[in-house]
PDB file of C-alpha atoms in Angstrom:
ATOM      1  CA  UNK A   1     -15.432   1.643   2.332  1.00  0.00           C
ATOM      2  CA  UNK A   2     -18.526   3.159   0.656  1.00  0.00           C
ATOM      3  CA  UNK A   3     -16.515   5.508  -1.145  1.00  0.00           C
ATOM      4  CA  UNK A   4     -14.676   2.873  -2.592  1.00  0.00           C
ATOM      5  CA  UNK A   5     -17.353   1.152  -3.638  1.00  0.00           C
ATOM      6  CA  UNK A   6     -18.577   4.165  -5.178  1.00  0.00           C
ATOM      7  CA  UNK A   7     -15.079   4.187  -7.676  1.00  0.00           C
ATOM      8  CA  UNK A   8     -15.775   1.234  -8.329  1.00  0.00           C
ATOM      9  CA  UNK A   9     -12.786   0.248  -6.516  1.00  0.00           C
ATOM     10  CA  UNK A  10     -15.011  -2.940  -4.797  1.00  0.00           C
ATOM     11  CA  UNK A  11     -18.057  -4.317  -4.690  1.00  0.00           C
ATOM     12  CA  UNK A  12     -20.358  -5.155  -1.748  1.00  0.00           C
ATOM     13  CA  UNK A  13     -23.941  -6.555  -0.503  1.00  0.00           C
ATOM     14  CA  UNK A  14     -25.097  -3.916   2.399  1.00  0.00           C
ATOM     15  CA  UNK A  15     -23.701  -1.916   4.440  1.00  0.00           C
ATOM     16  CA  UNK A  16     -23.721  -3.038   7.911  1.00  0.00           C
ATOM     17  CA  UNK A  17     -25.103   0.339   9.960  1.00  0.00           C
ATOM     18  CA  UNK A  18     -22.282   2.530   9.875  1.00  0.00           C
ATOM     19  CA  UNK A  19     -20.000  -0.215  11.201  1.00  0.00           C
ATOM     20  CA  UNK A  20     -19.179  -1.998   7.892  1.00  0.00           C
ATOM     21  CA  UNK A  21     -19.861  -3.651   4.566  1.00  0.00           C
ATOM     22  CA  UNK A  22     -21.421  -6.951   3.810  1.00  0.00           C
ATOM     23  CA  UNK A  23     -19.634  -9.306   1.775  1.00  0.00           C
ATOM     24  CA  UNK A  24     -16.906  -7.018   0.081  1.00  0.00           C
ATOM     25  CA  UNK A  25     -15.499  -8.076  -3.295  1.00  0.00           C
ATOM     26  CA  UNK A  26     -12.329  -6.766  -5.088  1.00  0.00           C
ATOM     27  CA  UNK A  27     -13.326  -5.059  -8.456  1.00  0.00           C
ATOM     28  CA  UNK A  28     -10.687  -5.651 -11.374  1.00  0.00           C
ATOM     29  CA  UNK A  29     -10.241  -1.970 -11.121  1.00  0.00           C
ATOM     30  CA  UNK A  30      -8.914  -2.145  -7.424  1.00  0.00           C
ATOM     31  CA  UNK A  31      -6.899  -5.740  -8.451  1.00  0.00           C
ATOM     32  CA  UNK A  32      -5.559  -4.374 -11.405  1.00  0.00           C
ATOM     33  CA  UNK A  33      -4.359  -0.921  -9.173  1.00  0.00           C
ATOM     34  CA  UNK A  34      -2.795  -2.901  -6.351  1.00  0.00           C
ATOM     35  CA  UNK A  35      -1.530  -5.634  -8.546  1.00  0.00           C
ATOM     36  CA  UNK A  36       0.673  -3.256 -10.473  1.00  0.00           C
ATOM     37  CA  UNK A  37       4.276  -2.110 -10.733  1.00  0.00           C
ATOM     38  CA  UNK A  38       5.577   0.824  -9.150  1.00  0.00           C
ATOM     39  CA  UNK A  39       8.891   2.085  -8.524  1.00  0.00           C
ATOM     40  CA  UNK A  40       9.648   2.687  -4.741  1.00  0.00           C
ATOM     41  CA  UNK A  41       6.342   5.162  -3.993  1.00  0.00           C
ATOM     42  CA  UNK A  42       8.041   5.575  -0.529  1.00  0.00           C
ATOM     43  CA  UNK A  43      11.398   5.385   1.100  1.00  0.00           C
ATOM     44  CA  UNK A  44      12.172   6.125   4.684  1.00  0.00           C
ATOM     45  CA  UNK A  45      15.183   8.695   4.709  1.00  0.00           C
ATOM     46  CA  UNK A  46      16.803   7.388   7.841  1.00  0.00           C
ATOM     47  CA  UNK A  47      16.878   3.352   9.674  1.00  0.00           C
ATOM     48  CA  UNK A  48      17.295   3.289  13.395  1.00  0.00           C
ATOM     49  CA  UNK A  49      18.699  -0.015  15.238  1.00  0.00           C
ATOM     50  CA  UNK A  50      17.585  -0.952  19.410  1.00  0.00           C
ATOM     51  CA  UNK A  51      20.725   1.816  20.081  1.00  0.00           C
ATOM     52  CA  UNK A  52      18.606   4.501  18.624  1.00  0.00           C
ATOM     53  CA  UNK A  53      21.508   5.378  16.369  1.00  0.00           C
ATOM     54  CA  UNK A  54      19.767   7.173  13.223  1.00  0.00           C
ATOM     55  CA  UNK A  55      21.911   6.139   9.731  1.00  0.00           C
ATOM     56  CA  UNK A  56      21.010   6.165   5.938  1.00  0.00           C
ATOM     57  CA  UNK A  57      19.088   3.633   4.699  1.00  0.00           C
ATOM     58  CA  UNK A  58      21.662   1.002   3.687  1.00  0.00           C
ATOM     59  CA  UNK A  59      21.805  -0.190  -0.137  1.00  0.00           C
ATOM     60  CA  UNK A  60      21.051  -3.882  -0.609  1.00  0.00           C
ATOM     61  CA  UNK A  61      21.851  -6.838  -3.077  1.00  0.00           C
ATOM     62  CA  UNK A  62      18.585  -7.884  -3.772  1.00  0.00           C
ATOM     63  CA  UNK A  63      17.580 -10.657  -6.846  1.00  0.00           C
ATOM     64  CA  UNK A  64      15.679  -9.496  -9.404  1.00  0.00           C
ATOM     65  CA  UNK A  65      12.631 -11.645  -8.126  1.00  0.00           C
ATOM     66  CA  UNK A  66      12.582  -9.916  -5.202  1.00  0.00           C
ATOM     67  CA  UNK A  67      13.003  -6.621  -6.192  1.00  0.00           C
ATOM     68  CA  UNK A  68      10.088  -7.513  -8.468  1.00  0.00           C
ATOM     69  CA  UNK A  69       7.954  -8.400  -5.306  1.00  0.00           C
ATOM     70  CA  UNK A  70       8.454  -5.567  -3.992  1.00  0.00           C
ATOM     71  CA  UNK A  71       7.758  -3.322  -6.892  1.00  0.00           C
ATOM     72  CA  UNK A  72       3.661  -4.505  -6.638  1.00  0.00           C
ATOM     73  CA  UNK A  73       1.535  -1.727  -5.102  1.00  0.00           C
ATOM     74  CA  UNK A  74      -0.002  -4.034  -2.751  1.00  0.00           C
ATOM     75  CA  UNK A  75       3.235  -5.639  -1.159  1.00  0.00           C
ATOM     76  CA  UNK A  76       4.218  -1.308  -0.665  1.00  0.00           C
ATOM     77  CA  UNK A  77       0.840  -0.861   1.172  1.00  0.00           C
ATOM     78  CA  UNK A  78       1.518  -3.715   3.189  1.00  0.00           C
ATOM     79  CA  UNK A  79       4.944  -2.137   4.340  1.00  0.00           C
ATOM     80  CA  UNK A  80       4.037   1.436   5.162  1.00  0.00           C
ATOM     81  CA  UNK A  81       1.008  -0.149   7.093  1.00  0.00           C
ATOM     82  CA  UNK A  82       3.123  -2.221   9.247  1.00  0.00           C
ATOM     83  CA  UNK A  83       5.755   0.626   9.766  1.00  0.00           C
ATOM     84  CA  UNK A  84       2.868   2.623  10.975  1.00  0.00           C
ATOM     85  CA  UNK A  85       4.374   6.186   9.342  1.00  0.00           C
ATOM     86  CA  UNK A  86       1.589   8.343   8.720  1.00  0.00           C
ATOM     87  CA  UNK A  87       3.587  10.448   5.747  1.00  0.00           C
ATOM     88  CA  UNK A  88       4.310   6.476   4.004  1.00  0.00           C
ATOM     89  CA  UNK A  89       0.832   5.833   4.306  1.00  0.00           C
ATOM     90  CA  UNK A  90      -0.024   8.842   2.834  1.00  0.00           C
ATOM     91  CA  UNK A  91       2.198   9.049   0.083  1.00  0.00           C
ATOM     92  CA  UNK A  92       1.334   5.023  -0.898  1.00  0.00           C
ATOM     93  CA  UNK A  93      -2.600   5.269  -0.682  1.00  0.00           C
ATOM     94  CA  UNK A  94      -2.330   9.079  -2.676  1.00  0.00           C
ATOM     95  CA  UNK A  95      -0.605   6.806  -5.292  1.00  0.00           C
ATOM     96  CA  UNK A  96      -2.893   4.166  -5.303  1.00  0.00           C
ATOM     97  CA  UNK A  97      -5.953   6.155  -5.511  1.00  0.00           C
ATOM     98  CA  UNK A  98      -4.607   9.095  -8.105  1.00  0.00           C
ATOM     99  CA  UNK A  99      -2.457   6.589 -10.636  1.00  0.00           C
ATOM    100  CA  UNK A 100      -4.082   5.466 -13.615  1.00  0.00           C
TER     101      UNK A 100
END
């Protein structure tokens, strides 16, 4: 967290021991990286169902809206962090951090 304070990625008060920050505020550098549009950083090669049975990912209809949501950096982060795949999370916060 002090690192990104140090890009100038956030902002914050104090830092809290080694535990934390104080009263953490998003920079318009960090909104503007995690608020912008990015082709599909990250896509799992395979989808398993409760069988275990391994298959390719599946191609969707998706609107236009959606597929729009989905685009935005921070709605990617989101989804590698909830799928828990180290090699996603990797690949989206590289992106994040190296993109200009």
């Amino acid at each position: 967290m002090v690192w990104l304070g140090e890009e100038d990625f956030l902002r914050y008060a104090d830092t809290i021991r080694q535990d934390g920050i104080d009263q953490a505020i998003l920079t318009y550098k960090g909104f503007l990286k995690l608020t912008a549009v990015a082709e599909h950083i990250y896509t799992a090669p395979y989808v398993t169902d409760e069988s275990n049975v391994v298959s390719i990912s599946p191609a969707e209809q998706i609107s236009p809206s959606v597929l729009e949501d989905r685009k935005l950096v921070i709605n990617q982060l989101r989804n590698v962090l909830r799928s828990r795949d180290s090699i996603a999370i990797n690949k989206v916060v590289s992106h994040i951090l190296t993109k200009d």
